Amino acid sequence: MKVALLFGIAAFTLGAASPPAAQEADLLIRGGTIYTGDEAPFTGDLLIKGDRILRVIRYRDGVAPSKLRLTATSVIDAKGMIVAPGFIDPHTHMGEDLASDDPAKRLIPAFLMQGVTTAFIGNDGGGSPDVARVLGSAASKPVGINYAAYVGFGAVREKVIGEADRAPTPGELAQEKALVADAMCHGALGLSTGLFYAPQSFSKTEEVIELAKEAGKRGGVYDSHIRDESSYTVGLAAAIDEAIRIGREGGLPAHISHIKALGIDVQGQAPAIIAKVEAARKAGQNVTADQYPWDASGTSLVASLMPIWAQDGGRPALLKRFDDPAQAEKLRAGITENLRKRGGPEKLLIVEGKYANQTLAQVMKVRGEDAVTAAINAIRLGDSGTVSFNQSEADIAAFMRQPWVMTGSDASGGHPRVYGSFARKYSKYVVADHVLTLREFIERSTAFPADWFGLKGRGHLKPGAFADVVVFDPSTYASRATYEAPTLLAAGVRTVVVNGTIAVDKGALTGKAGGRALPHTPTPGSCR
């Protein structure tokens, strides 16, 4: 049923010199506090037709006009609510869910119920070189959110070299470069790396630069889980230097994934790391980062504790090393040192498998073993996801305040960041701790990532933009997920619109899949 509404022409319409006397829309979001993504908030209305924003109407002195005639098929009363562009998550691990045979999983409810309408996949070097298949999946398997995809250095290296600790031959390097070039020409956003993880950790910087150049030639970006966020190998500072160097010599923008100072050896180093990034930016280099608002990281038990050398050859080789007396002393020493860096066994919470929801300290007690033996025996059963409490609030806040740091989740199983990162950043770091203003939170979660990554028509509320919108209650928007119960949906989101499709209505999922794959357009003439 169409609803006719009368508003006065005293109103000002963004993007139009003089509003017409009447206009028809599919959806009217009425009377909310609108954050467009790039200007101060105001009370007003948002009109949507099809998959686009038709008009944005600003009330004068907070008062709705009285004569302007608008008609809309559906009307949402947003009085007292925040109306913002849909949030954009630049670092996730939701590729499997987006390609699932289960339509409910493909909706990505954990994201929609926070107001996240766009996410990137293929991060940490895991992105498939077959980007055409990854992006094409949405045509036959409708998705709830928009997504863009990276080609991953790890996936490329494994395809060409395997899991061995060695440099590529010239022929192999040529194959790697060709895979990256082909992926870029089929819509990859850029090249992602996870240089902390084997076998990517076996690479030299020069190998990565050569592949980054292929992404750079085609207008892509370089996104990196850096080689060391702690003191495992080269150290945090040197790893930041490496990421900046790869961007500079690769000729492309550099983005540091989930920036942090991880572990007791580097806590407090945020100001020094910030200074490095600022120096690069002042020198004219395009360097940014994203961050999740949690003091615990999430990875696997192997990645947390096993020395890099012990991972040469993958899991089969690692299991053999466990039973090799000649390597036992060296292996135990390496695990002991990594445990120290992580803050001890009580700081590691296993979230999968037989020991789910138990710390390594609790596993030790149950098994009657020392920490190293308990860790080895747990890994024998499988490489379980692990939450590691390793960051200081001072460092988190210092990074968060930087205008070049976006909001991200690094969404991966067993960690509440999948279900609550954007909501937690608002409730804790905007409302409770006053680290950011509401406007800063919204813009660094919307317009900034959209503009930096070149997502045309996303991240802003303006006429002609895609209708990706979140309406949330500023008094109740918060994460409900915890480390003990990581899969609780966030509270406070009233409405989510994805490409004009209402995905969340009155705080509940509608089951409608309005998302799309977002292929990157390569630089003209860069692909044959």
Short mmCIF file of C-alpha atoms in Angstrom, two decimals:
data_model
loop_
_atom_site.label_atom_id
_atom_site.label_comp_id
_atom_site.label_asym_id
_atom_site.label_seq_id
_atom_site.Cartn_x
_atom_site.Cartn_y
_atom_site.Cartn_z
CA MET A 1 0.00 0.00 0.00
CA LYS A 2 1.35 3.42 -0.92
CA VAL A 3 1.46 6.05 1.80
CA ALA A 4 1.22 9.72 0.88
CA LEU A 5 3.03 12.16 3.16
CA LEU A 6 2.88 15.95 3.13
CA PHE A 7 6.02 17.90 3.96
CA GLY A 8 6.74 21.58 3.61
CA ILE A 9 9.00 22.92 0.90
CA ALA A 10 10.99 24.75 3.56
CA ALA A 11 13.08 21.57 3.69
CA PHE A 12 16.45 21.33 1.95
CA THR A 13 17.17 18.31 -0.25
CA LEU A 14 20.79 17.17 -0.57
CA GLY A 15 21.90 16.93 -4.17
CA ALA A 16 18.99 18.93 -5.60
CA ALA A 17 18.72 22.70 -6.06
CA SER A 18 14.94 22.75 -5.74
CA PRO A 19 12.82 19.74 -4.75
CA PRO A 20 9.91 18.73 -6.97
CA ALA A 21 6.40 19.01 -5.65
CA ALA A 22 5.92 15.25 -5.46
CA GLN A 23 8.06 12.18 -5.75
CA GLU A 24 7.40 8.48 -5.42
CA ALA A 25 9.69 6.05 -3.58
CA ASP A 26 9.66 2.39 -2.61
CA LEU A 27 10.84 3.10 0.92
CA LEU A 28 10.88 6.17 3.14
CA ILE A 29 12.99 6.18 6.31
CA ARG A 30 11.46 9.06 8.22
CA GLY A 31 12.67 11.42 10.93
CA GLY A 32 15.95 9.80 11.94
CA THR A 33 19.27 11.41 12.81
CA ILE A 34 21.13 11.01 9.53
CA TYR A 35 24.88 10.53 9.25
CA THR A 36 25.66 10.68 5.55
CA GLY A 37 29.25 9.45 5.93
CA ASP A 38 30.92 12.76 5.23
CA GLU A 39 29.16 15.56 7.10
CA ALA A 40 27.64 16.54 10.44
CA PRO A 41 24.41 14.76 11.39
CA PHE A 42 20.96 16.22 10.90
CA THR A 43 17.36 15.16 11.29
CA GLY A 44 15.73 14.17 8.07
CA ASP A 45 14.27 11.63 5.68
CA LEU A 46 15.82 9.11 3.33
CA LEU A 47 13.96 8.01 0.21
CA ILE A 48 14.88 4.81 -1.63
CA LYS A 49 13.72 3.65 -5.03
CA GLY A 50 14.90 0.33 -6.40
CA ASP A 51 18.48 -0.27 -5.30
CA ARG A 52 19.38 3.41 -5.02
CA ILE A 53 18.92 6.35 -2.70
CA LEU A 54 16.50 8.70 -4.39
CA ARG A 55 16.70 11.71 -2.09
CA VAL A 56 17.98 12.86 1.29
CA ILE A 57 15.81 15.54 2.88
CA ARG A 58 17.15 17.69 5.70
CA TYR A 59 14.69 19.13 8.23
CA ARG A 60 15.12 22.80 9.02
CA ASP A 61 15.90 23.36 12.71
CA GLY A 62 14.89 19.75 13.31
CA VAL A 63 11.33 20.39 12.16
CA ALA A 64 9.74 18.36 9.37
CA PRO A 65 8.45 20.39 6.43
CA SER A 66 4.70 20.59 6.01
CA LYS A 67 3.87 20.93 2.30
CA LEU A 68 6.23 18.78 0.24
CA ARG A 69 4.30 15.78 -1.08
CA LEU A 70 6.07 12.41 -1.04
CA THR A 71 4.65 8.95 -1.68
CA ALA A 72 6.25 5.71 -0.61
CA THR A 73 5.21 2.08 -0.70
CA SER A 74 6.70 1.47 2.76
CA VAL A 75 7.54 3.84 5.58
CA ILE A 76 9.91 3.26 8.51
CA ASP A 77 9.60 5.60 11.47
CA ALA A 78 13.21 6.32 12.52
CA LYS A 79 12.51 9.01 15.11
CA GLY A 80 15.15 8.78 17.84
CA MET A 81 17.22 6.39 15.71
CA ILE A 82 20.59 6.78 13.98
CA VAL A 83 20.43 6.38 10.20
CA ALA A 84 23.80 5.65 8.61
CA PRO A 85 25.36 4.00 5.57
CA GLY A 86 25.65 0.24 5.94
CA PHE A 87 28.91 -0.67 7.66
CA ILE A 88 31.82 -2.01 5.62
CA ASP A 89 34.10 -4.70 7.07
CA PRO A 90 37.48 -4.79 5.26
CA HIS A 91 38.78 -7.95 6.90
CA THR A 92 36.70 -11.11 7.37
CA HIS A 93 36.87 -14.85 6.96
CA MET A 94 33.30 -15.37 5.79
CA GLY A 95 34.05 -16.85 2.37
CA GLU A 96 32.78 -20.33 3.25
CA ASP A 97 29.48 -19.00 4.57
CA LEU A 98 28.99 -16.80 1.52
CA ALA A 99 29.46 -19.83 -0.74
CA SER A 100 27.48 -22.24 1.46
CA ASP A 101 24.68 -24.43 0.15
CA ASP A 102 22.66 -23.25 3.16
CA PRO A 103 20.71 -20.08 2.25
CA ALA A 104 20.49 -19.11 5.94
CA LYS A 105 24.27 -19.07 6.28
CA ARG A 106 24.65 -17.03 3.11
CA LEU A 107 22.59 -14.25 4.68
CA ILE A 108 25.46 -13.72 7.19
CA PRO A 109 23.07 -12.95 10.08
CA ALA A 110 25.91 -12.04 12.46
CA PHE A 111 26.81 -9.13 10.17
CA LEU A 112 23.32 -7.99 9.22
CA MET A 113 22.28 -7.75 12.87
CA GLN A 114 25.15 -5.30 13.43
CA GLY A 115 24.37 -3.25 10.32
CA VAL A 116 27.26 -4.61 8.24
CA THR A 117 26.21 -4.65 4.58
CA THR A 118 29.58 -5.17 2.83
CA ALA A 119 32.56 -7.39 3.69
CA PHE A 120 35.87 -8.38 2.15
CA ILE A 121 37.04 -11.98 1.96
CA GLY A 122 40.28 -13.71 0.96
CA ASN A 123 42.26 -11.91 3.66
CA ASP A 124 45.47 -13.11 5.35
CA GLY A 125 46.71 -14.52 2.04
CA GLY A 126 43.92 -17.10 1.85
CA GLY A 127 42.03 -15.77 -1.16
CA SER A 128 41.57 -18.26 -3.98
CA PRO A 129 43.31 -17.37 -7.26
CA ASP A 130 40.05 -18.36 -8.97
CA VAL A 131 38.44 -15.03 -8.18
CA ALA A 132 36.00 -15.37 -11.05
CA ARG A 133 34.48 -18.41 -9.35
CA VAL A 134 34.41 -16.73 -5.92
CA LEU A 135 32.65 -13.63 -7.22
CA GLY A 136 30.45 -15.58 -9.60
CA SER A 137 29.01 -17.71 -6.82
CA ALA A 138 26.50 -15.03 -5.84
CA ALA A 139 24.70 -15.38 -9.16
CA SER A 140 23.45 -18.87 -8.30
CA LYS A 141 23.67 -18.63 -4.51
CA PRO A 142 22.08 -15.35 -3.36
CA VAL A 143 23.86 -13.67 -0.45
CA GLY A 144 22.71 -11.36 2.31
CA ILE A 145 25.57 -8.88 2.10
CA ASN A 146 27.84 -7.41 -0.56
CA TYR A 147 31.35 -8.80 -0.80
CA ALA A 148 34.65 -8.13 -2.51
CA ALA A 149 37.51 -10.64 -2.74
CA TYR A 150 41.30 -10.64 -2.57
CA VAL A 151 43.68 -12.99 -4.31
CA GLY A 152 45.82 -14.48 -1.54
CA PHE A 153 49.57 -14.84 -1.54
CA GLY A 154 49.32 -18.00 0.55
CA ALA A 155 46.93 -19.68 -1.86
CA VAL A 156 49.09 -18.66 -4.83
CA ARG A 157 52.32 -19.84 -3.20
CA GLU A 158 50.88 -23.18 -2.14
CA LYS A 159 49.54 -23.80 -5.64
CA VAL A 160 52.96 -23.21 -7.18
CA ILE A 161 55.45 -24.26 -4.48
CA GLY A 162 53.51 -26.17 -1.86
CA GLU A 163 54.31 -25.85 1.83
CA ALA A 164 58.09 -26.01 1.57
CA ASP A 165 60.46 -23.52 3.21
CA ARG A 166 62.26 -22.29 0.10
CA ALA A 167 62.30 -19.49 -2.44
CA PRO A 168 60.57 -19.90 -5.80
CA THR A 169 62.62 -20.62 -8.88
CA PRO A 170 62.42 -17.93 -11.62
CA GLY A 171 59.88 -20.09 -13.42
CA GLU A 172 57.80 -20.52 -10.29
CA LEU A 173 57.88 -16.80 -9.56
CA ALA A 174 56.60 -16.19 -13.08
CA GLN A 175 53.74 -18.61 -12.40
CA GLU A 176 52.88 -16.81 -9.16
CA LYS A 177 52.85 -13.45 -10.90
CA ALA A 178 50.63 -14.80 -13.66
CA LEU A 179 48.12 -16.12 -11.11
CA VAL A 180 47.93 -12.74 -9.40
CA ALA A 181 47.59 -10.90 -12.70
CA ASP A 182 44.80 -13.21 -13.84
CA ALA A 183 42.93 -12.85 -10.54
CA MET A 184 43.15 -9.07 -10.76
CA CYS A 185 41.79 -9.16 -14.28
CA HIS A 186 38.81 -11.18 -13.00
CA GLY A 187 37.86 -8.72 -10.28
CA ALA A 188 40.21 -9.20 -7.32
CA LEU A 189 40.40 -6.20 -5.02
CA GLY A 190 44.14 -6.64 -4.59
CA LEU A 191 46.76 -8.93 -3.09
CA SER A 192 46.41 -10.10 0.49
CA THR A 193 49.13 -11.69 2.57
CA GLY A 194 49.42 -13.42 5.91
CA LEU A 195 53.19 -13.33 6.28
CA PHE A 196 53.02 -14.57 9.87
CA TYR A 197 51.58 -17.89 8.70
CA ALA A 198 53.46 -20.78 7.13
CA PRO A 199 54.10 -21.24 4.25
CA GLN A 200 53.85 -17.50 3.56
CA SER A 201 56.31 -16.89 6.38
CA PHE A 202 58.94 -18.73 4.33
CA SER A 203 58.90 -16.00 1.69
CA LYS A 204 61.37 -13.15 1.33
CA THR A 205 60.14 -9.58 0.99
CA GLU A 206 61.33 -9.41 -2.61
CA GLU A 207 59.02 -12.26 -3.66
CA VAL A 208 56.01 -10.45 -2.21
CA ILE A 209 57.00 -7.19 -3.89
CA GLU A 210 57.06 -8.87 -7.30
CA LEU A 211 53.51 -10.13 -6.80
CA ALA A 212 52.36 -6.82 -5.35
CA LYS A 213 53.52 -5.12 -8.53
CA GLU A 214 51.09 -7.25 -10.53
CA ALA A 215 48.22 -6.08 -8.34
CA GLY A 216 49.46 -2.50 -8.46
CA LYS A 217 49.58 -2.40 -12.26
CA ARG A 218 45.90 -3.24 -12.30
CA GLY A 219 44.76 -0.73 -9.70
CA GLY A 220 44.70 -3.08 -6.72
CA VAL A 221 45.75 -2.63 -3.11
CA TYR A 222 48.12 -4.54 -0.84
CA ASP A 223 46.52 -5.88 2.34
CA SER A 224 48.67 -7.63 4.92
CA HIS A 225 48.53 -9.55 8.13
CA ILE A 226 52.11 -8.51 8.74
CA ARG A 227 55.02 -10.85 9.31
CA ASP A 228 55.16 -10.27 13.04
CA GLU A 229 52.69 -8.47 15.32
CA SER A 230 54.79 -9.38 18.33
CA SER A 231 58.36 -10.62 18.78
CA TYR A 232 58.17 -13.99 17.06
CA THR A 233 60.62 -13.35 14.22
CA VAL A 234 61.50 -9.89 12.89
CA GLY A 235 59.48 -8.02 15.50
CA LEU A 236 56.51 -5.67 15.20
CA ALA A 237 58.42 -2.56 14.10
CA ALA A 238 60.32 -4.34 11.34
CA ALA A 239 57.13 -6.01 10.12
CA ILE A 240 55.42 -2.62 9.80
CA ASP A 241 58.46 -1.37 7.88
CA GLU A 242 58.19 -4.35 5.56
CA ALA A 243 54.51 -3.73 4.81
CA ILE A 244 55.23 -0.09 4.02
CA ARG A 245 58.15 -1.09 1.80
CA ILE A 246 56.05 -3.60 -0.13
CA GLY A 247 53.45 -0.93 -0.82
CA ARG A 248 56.09 1.60 -1.85
CA GLU A 249 58.13 -0.68 -4.12
CA GLY A 250 55.06 -2.52 -5.37
CA GLY A 251 53.55 0.77 -6.46
CA LEU A 252 50.20 0.37 -4.70
CA PRO A 253 48.37 1.49 -1.54
CA ALA A 254 49.25 -0.54 1.56
CA HIS A 255 46.73 -1.59 4.18
CA ILE A 256 47.75 -3.15 7.51
CA SER A 257 45.27 -5.72 8.74
CA HIS A 258 44.00 -5.65 12.34
CA ILE A 259 46.80 -3.39 13.58
CA LYS A 260 47.89 -4.26 17.11
CA ALA A 261 50.77 -4.76 19.53
CA LEU A 262 50.45 -8.44 20.45
CA GLY A 263 52.08 -9.92 23.53
CA ILE A 264 54.00 -8.78 26.56
CA ASP A 265 57.18 -7.92 24.64
CA VAL A 266 55.56 -5.24 22.50
CA GLN A 267 52.70 -3.88 24.57
CA GLY A 268 53.10 -0.12 24.79
CA GLN A 269 54.66 0.21 21.34
CA ALA A 270 51.55 1.68 19.68
CA PRO A 271 52.93 5.26 19.66
CA ALA A 272 56.12 4.14 17.88
CA ILE A 273 54.16 2.15 15.30
CA ILE A 274 51.79 5.05 14.72
CA ALA A 275 54.81 7.30 14.13
CA LYS A 276 56.10 4.93 11.43
CA VAL A 277 52.81 4.98 9.56
CA GLU A 278 52.51 8.75 9.95
CA ALA A 279 56.01 9.23 8.54
CA ALA A 280 55.15 7.14 5.48
CA ARG A 281 51.92 9.06 4.95
CA LYS A 282 53.68 12.41 5.26
CA ALA A 283 56.18 11.21 2.66
CA GLY A 284 53.27 10.76 0.26
CA GLN A 285 52.60 7.04 0.63
CA ASN A 286 49.04 5.79 0.91
CA VAL A 287 49.05 3.64 4.07
CA THR A 288 46.03 2.72 6.20
CA ALA A 289 44.96 0.02 8.66
CA ASP A 290 41.94 -1.64 10.18
CA GLN A 291 41.38 -2.76 13.76
CA TYR A 292 38.96 -4.90 15.74
CA PRO A 293 37.83 -3.62 19.16
CA TRP A 294 38.87 -6.55 21.34
CA ASP A 295 41.83 -7.23 23.64
CA ALA A 296 42.06 -10.84 22.48
CA SER A 297 43.18 -11.99 19.07
CA GLY A 298 41.98 -15.16 17.39
CA THR A 299 44.06 -17.68 15.50
CA SER A 300 44.95 -21.36 15.88
CA LEU A 301 46.87 -23.20 18.57
CA VAL A 302 49.62 -24.04 16.06
CA ALA A 303 50.00 -20.44 14.92
CA SER A 304 50.05 -19.26 18.53
CA LEU A 305 52.67 -21.65 19.84
CA MET A 306 54.59 -23.58 17.19
CA PRO A 307 57.94 -22.14 16.03
CA ILE A 308 57.94 -21.22 12.34
CA TRP A 309 60.68 -23.73 11.52
CA ALA A 310 58.57 -26.56 12.94
CA GLN A 311 55.76 -25.80 10.44
CA ASP A 312 57.90 -26.44 7.36
CA GLY A 313 56.04 -29.09 5.34
CA GLY A 314 52.66 -28.51 6.97
CA ARG A 315 50.80 -30.58 9.57
CA PRO A 316 52.16 -34.03 8.56
CA ALA A 317 55.73 -32.82 9.04
CA LEU A 318 54.84 -31.11 12.33
CA LEU A 319 53.33 -34.30 13.78
CA LYS A 320 56.49 -36.23 12.86
CA ARG A 321 58.60 -33.65 14.67
CA PHE A 322 56.55 -34.20 17.82
CA ASP A 323 57.83 -37.80 17.87
CA ASP A 324 61.45 -37.06 16.91
CA PRO A 325 63.69 -37.20 20.02
CA ALA A 326 66.42 -35.32 18.18
CA GLN A 327 64.14 -32.28 17.83
CA ALA A 328 62.32 -32.51 21.15
CA GLU A 329 64.49 -30.09 23.12
CA LYS A 330 64.52 -27.42 20.41
CA LEU A 331 60.77 -27.77 19.89
CA ARG A 332 59.96 -27.52 23.59
CA ALA A 333 62.16 -24.46 23.93
CA GLY A 334 60.39 -22.75 21.05
CA ILE A 335 56.91 -23.52 22.40
CA THR A 336 57.93 -22.34 25.88
CA GLU A 337 59.16 -19.03 24.49
CA ASN A 338 55.99 -18.47 22.46
CA LEU A 339 53.89 -19.23 25.53
CA ARG A 340 55.82 -16.56 27.41
CA LYS A 341 55.17 -14.01 24.66
CA ARG A 342 51.45 -14.79 24.78
CA GLY A 343 51.33 -14.26 28.53
CA GLY A 344 51.22 -17.86 29.69
CA PRO A 345 48.80 -20.81 29.38
CA GLU A 346 45.99 -19.02 31.22
CA LYS A 347 45.87 -16.42 28.40
CA LEU A 348 45.05 -19.00 25.70
CA LEU A 349 41.40 -20.04 25.40
CA ILE A 350 40.77 -23.01 23.09
CA VAL A 351 37.43 -22.57 21.31
CA GLU A 352 37.11 -25.73 19.21
CA GLY A 353 37.37 -29.49 19.58
CA LYS A 354 37.68 -31.63 22.68
CA TYR A 355 38.94 -28.79 24.85
CA ALA A 356 36.54 -26.08 23.67
CA ASN A 357 36.02 -23.25 26.18
CA GLN A 358 38.99 -24.31 28.27
CA THR A 359 42.21 -22.38 28.71
CA LEU A 360 45.47 -24.18 28.13
CA ALA A 361 46.01 -23.87 31.89
CA GLN A 362 42.79 -25.81 32.47
CA VAL A 363 43.81 -28.44 29.90
CA MET A 364 47.11 -28.85 31.76
CA LYS A 365 45.22 -29.49 34.99
CA VAL A 366 42.78 -31.94 33.41
CA ARG A 367 45.56 -33.89 31.73
CA GLY A 368 48.05 -33.60 34.58
CA GLU A 369 50.72 -32.32 32.18
CA ASP A 370 53.00 -29.34 31.84
CA ALA A 371 51.99 -26.58 29.42
CA VAL A 372 54.17 -27.69 26.50
CA THR A 373 53.11 -31.34 26.69
CA ALA A 374 49.45 -30.38 27.02
CA ALA A 375 49.72 -28.07 24.00
CA ILE A 376 51.38 -30.77 21.87
CA ASN A 377 48.78 -33.35 22.81
CA ALA A 378 45.94 -30.93 22.08
CA ILE A 379 47.44 -30.17 18.66
CA ARG A 380 47.68 -33.89 17.91
CA LEU A 381 43.88 -33.94 18.03
CA GLY A 382 43.60 -31.00 15.62
CA ASP A 383 44.66 -27.41 15.14
CA SER A 384 41.92 -25.83 17.22
CA GLY A 385 40.88 -22.20 17.00
CA THR A 386 42.30 -20.28 19.94
CA VAL A 387 41.52 -16.92 21.52
CA SER A 388 44.62 -15.22 22.90
CA PHE A 389 44.38 -12.39 25.43
CA ASN A 390 47.43 -10.35 24.51
CA GLN A 391 46.72 -6.64 24.01
CA SER A 392 46.57 -3.59 26.26
CA GLU A 393 43.64 -1.16 26.27
CA ALA A 394 46.07 1.76 25.97
CA ASP A 395 47.41 0.40 22.68
CA ILE A 396 43.92 -0.38 21.39
CA ALA A 397 42.76 3.17 22.09
CA ALA A 398 45.91 4.74 20.62
CA PHE A 399 45.48 2.92 17.31
CA MET A 400 41.72 3.53 17.25
CA ARG A 401 42.12 7.30 17.49
CA GLN A 402 44.11 7.50 14.26
CA PRO A 403 42.09 8.89 11.35
CA TRP A 404 43.65 6.29 9.02
CA VAL A 405 42.34 3.30 11.03
CA MET A 406 39.08 1.71 9.86
CA THR A 407 36.76 -0.61 11.75
CA GLY A 408 37.19 -4.32 11.00
CA SER A 409 36.31 -7.64 12.60
CA ASP A 410 38.75 -10.29 11.34
CA ALA A 411 35.65 -12.44 11.73
CA SER A 412 36.61 -16.06 12.38
CA GLY A 413 34.92 -18.86 14.30
CA GLY A 414 34.95 -19.09 18.09
CA HIS A 415 35.60 -15.38 18.69
CA PRO A 416 32.88 -12.85 19.59
CA ARG A 417 34.30 -10.45 17.00
CA VAL A 418 32.21 -12.26 14.35
CA TYR A 419 28.95 -11.28 16.05
CA GLY A 420 29.83 -8.08 17.84
CA SER A 421 32.77 -6.02 16.55
CA PHE A 422 30.91 -3.02 15.17
CA ALA A 423 28.36 -3.03 17.97
CA ARG A 424 31.09 -3.33 20.62
CA LYS A 425 33.13 -0.51 19.12
CA TYR A 426 30.09 1.73 19.46
CA SER A 427 28.98 0.69 22.95
CA LYS A 428 32.45 0.49 24.52
CA TYR A 429 34.67 2.92 22.65
CA VAL A 430 32.09 5.58 21.70
CA VAL A 431 29.54 5.50 24.51
CA ALA A 432 31.43 4.13 27.52
CA ASP A 433 35.08 5.10 27.00
CA HIS A 434 34.74 8.14 24.69
CA VAL A 435 37.70 7.10 22.55
CA LEU A 436 35.81 8.12 19.38
CA THR A 437 32.82 10.30 18.62
CA LEU A 438 29.77 8.74 17.02
CA ARG A 439 30.54 10.54 13.77
CA GLU A 440 34.12 9.22 13.75
CA PHE A 441 32.89 5.68 14.38
CA ILE A 442 30.37 5.86 11.54
CA GLU A 443 32.67 7.46 8.99
CA ARG A 444 35.54 5.06 9.70
CA SER A 445 33.09 2.19 9.28
CA THR A 446 31.50 3.48 6.06
CA ALA A 447 32.74 6.32 3.85
CA PHE A 448 36.43 5.95 4.67
CA PRO A 449 36.74 2.27 3.67
CA ALA A 450 34.38 2.74 0.70
CA ASP A 451 36.41 5.63 -0.69
CA TRP A 452 39.83 4.16 0.07
CA PHE A 453 39.06 0.79 -1.51
CA GLY A 454 37.22 2.34 -4.45
CA LEU A 455 33.75 0.96 -3.74
CA LYS A 456 31.87 3.36 -5.99
CA GLY A 457 28.41 4.26 -4.80
CA ARG A 458 28.92 2.72 -1.36
CA GLY A 459 29.57 4.13 2.09
CA HIS A 460 27.60 7.38 1.68
CA LEU A 461 23.97 8.40 1.97
CA LYS A 462 23.44 10.63 -1.04
CA PRO A 463 21.24 10.64 -4.12
CA GLY A 464 22.29 7.99 -6.61
CA ALA A 465 24.27 5.91 -4.10
CA PHE A 466 23.39 2.28 -3.54
CA ALA A 467 20.79 1.91 -0.82
CA ASP A 468 22.89 0.20 1.87
CA VAL A 469 21.52 1.58 5.13
CA VAL A 470 21.47 0.78 8.83
CA VAL A 471 19.01 2.19 11.35
CA PHE A 472 20.00 1.57 14.97
CA ASP A 473 18.91 2.63 18.43
CA PRO A 474 21.72 4.64 20.04
CA SER A 475 20.53 3.67 23.51
CA THR A 476 20.62 -0.10 22.97
CA TYR A 477 23.06 -0.83 20.12
CA ALA A 478 25.66 -3.13 21.66
CA SER A 479 27.38 -6.48 21.36
CA ARG A 480 25.86 -9.36 23.27
CA ALA A 481 28.57 -11.81 22.23
CA THR A 482 31.20 -12.67 24.82
CA TYR A 483 34.28 -14.88 24.87
CA GLU A 484 32.22 -17.50 26.71
CA ALA A 485 29.18 -17.12 24.44
CA PRO A 486 30.58 -15.82 21.14
CA THR A 487 27.55 -16.44 18.91
CA LEU A 488 24.96 -14.11 20.44
CA LEU A 489 23.53 -11.66 17.93
CA ALA A 490 24.03 -7.95 18.57
CA ALA A 491 21.24 -5.80 19.99
CA GLY A 492 19.84 -2.47 18.88
CA VAL A 493 19.66 -2.67 15.08
CA ARG A 494 16.13 -1.86 13.90
CA THR A 495 16.44 -1.86 10.12
CA VAL A 496 19.06 -2.88 7.56
CA VAL A 497 18.69 -2.27 3.84
CA VAL A 498 21.01 -3.91 1.31
CA ASN A 499 20.77 -2.61 -2.26
CA GLY A 500 17.24 -1.46 -1.52
CA THR A 501 16.17 -4.82 -0.04
CA ILE A 502 15.03 -4.79 3.58
CA ALA A 503 17.19 -7.44 5.25
CA VAL A 504 16.35 -6.56 8.86
CA ASP A 505 12.94 -5.16 9.81
CA LYS A 506 11.86 -4.22 13.34
CA GLY A 507 14.97 -5.90 14.70
CA ALA A 508 14.45 -9.25 12.98
CA LEU A 509 15.89 -10.86 9.87
CA THR A 510 13.51 -10.89 6.92
CA GLY A 511 15.31 -13.74 5.16
CA LYS A 512 15.72 -11.64 2.00
CA ALA A 513 19.09 -11.78 0.26
CA GLY A 514 19.92 -8.42 -1.27
CA GLY A 515 23.71 -8.70 -1.41
CA ARG A 516 25.95 -8.69 -4.46
CA ALA A 517 29.48 -9.59 -5.44
CA LEU A 518 31.59 -6.47 -5.98
CA PRO A 519 34.29 -7.12 -8.57
CA HIS A 520 37.10 -4.59 -8.76
CA THR A 521 37.54 -2.95 -12.15
CA PRO A 522 41.18 -3.26 -13.24
CA THR A 523 43.08 -0.30 -14.65
CA PRO A 524 42.09 0.18 -18.31
CA GLY A 525 44.55 -1.49 -20.65
CA SER A 526 46.16 -3.57 -17.90
CA CYS A 527 44.48 -6.84 -18.87
CA ARG A 528 44.62 -8.58 -22.23
#
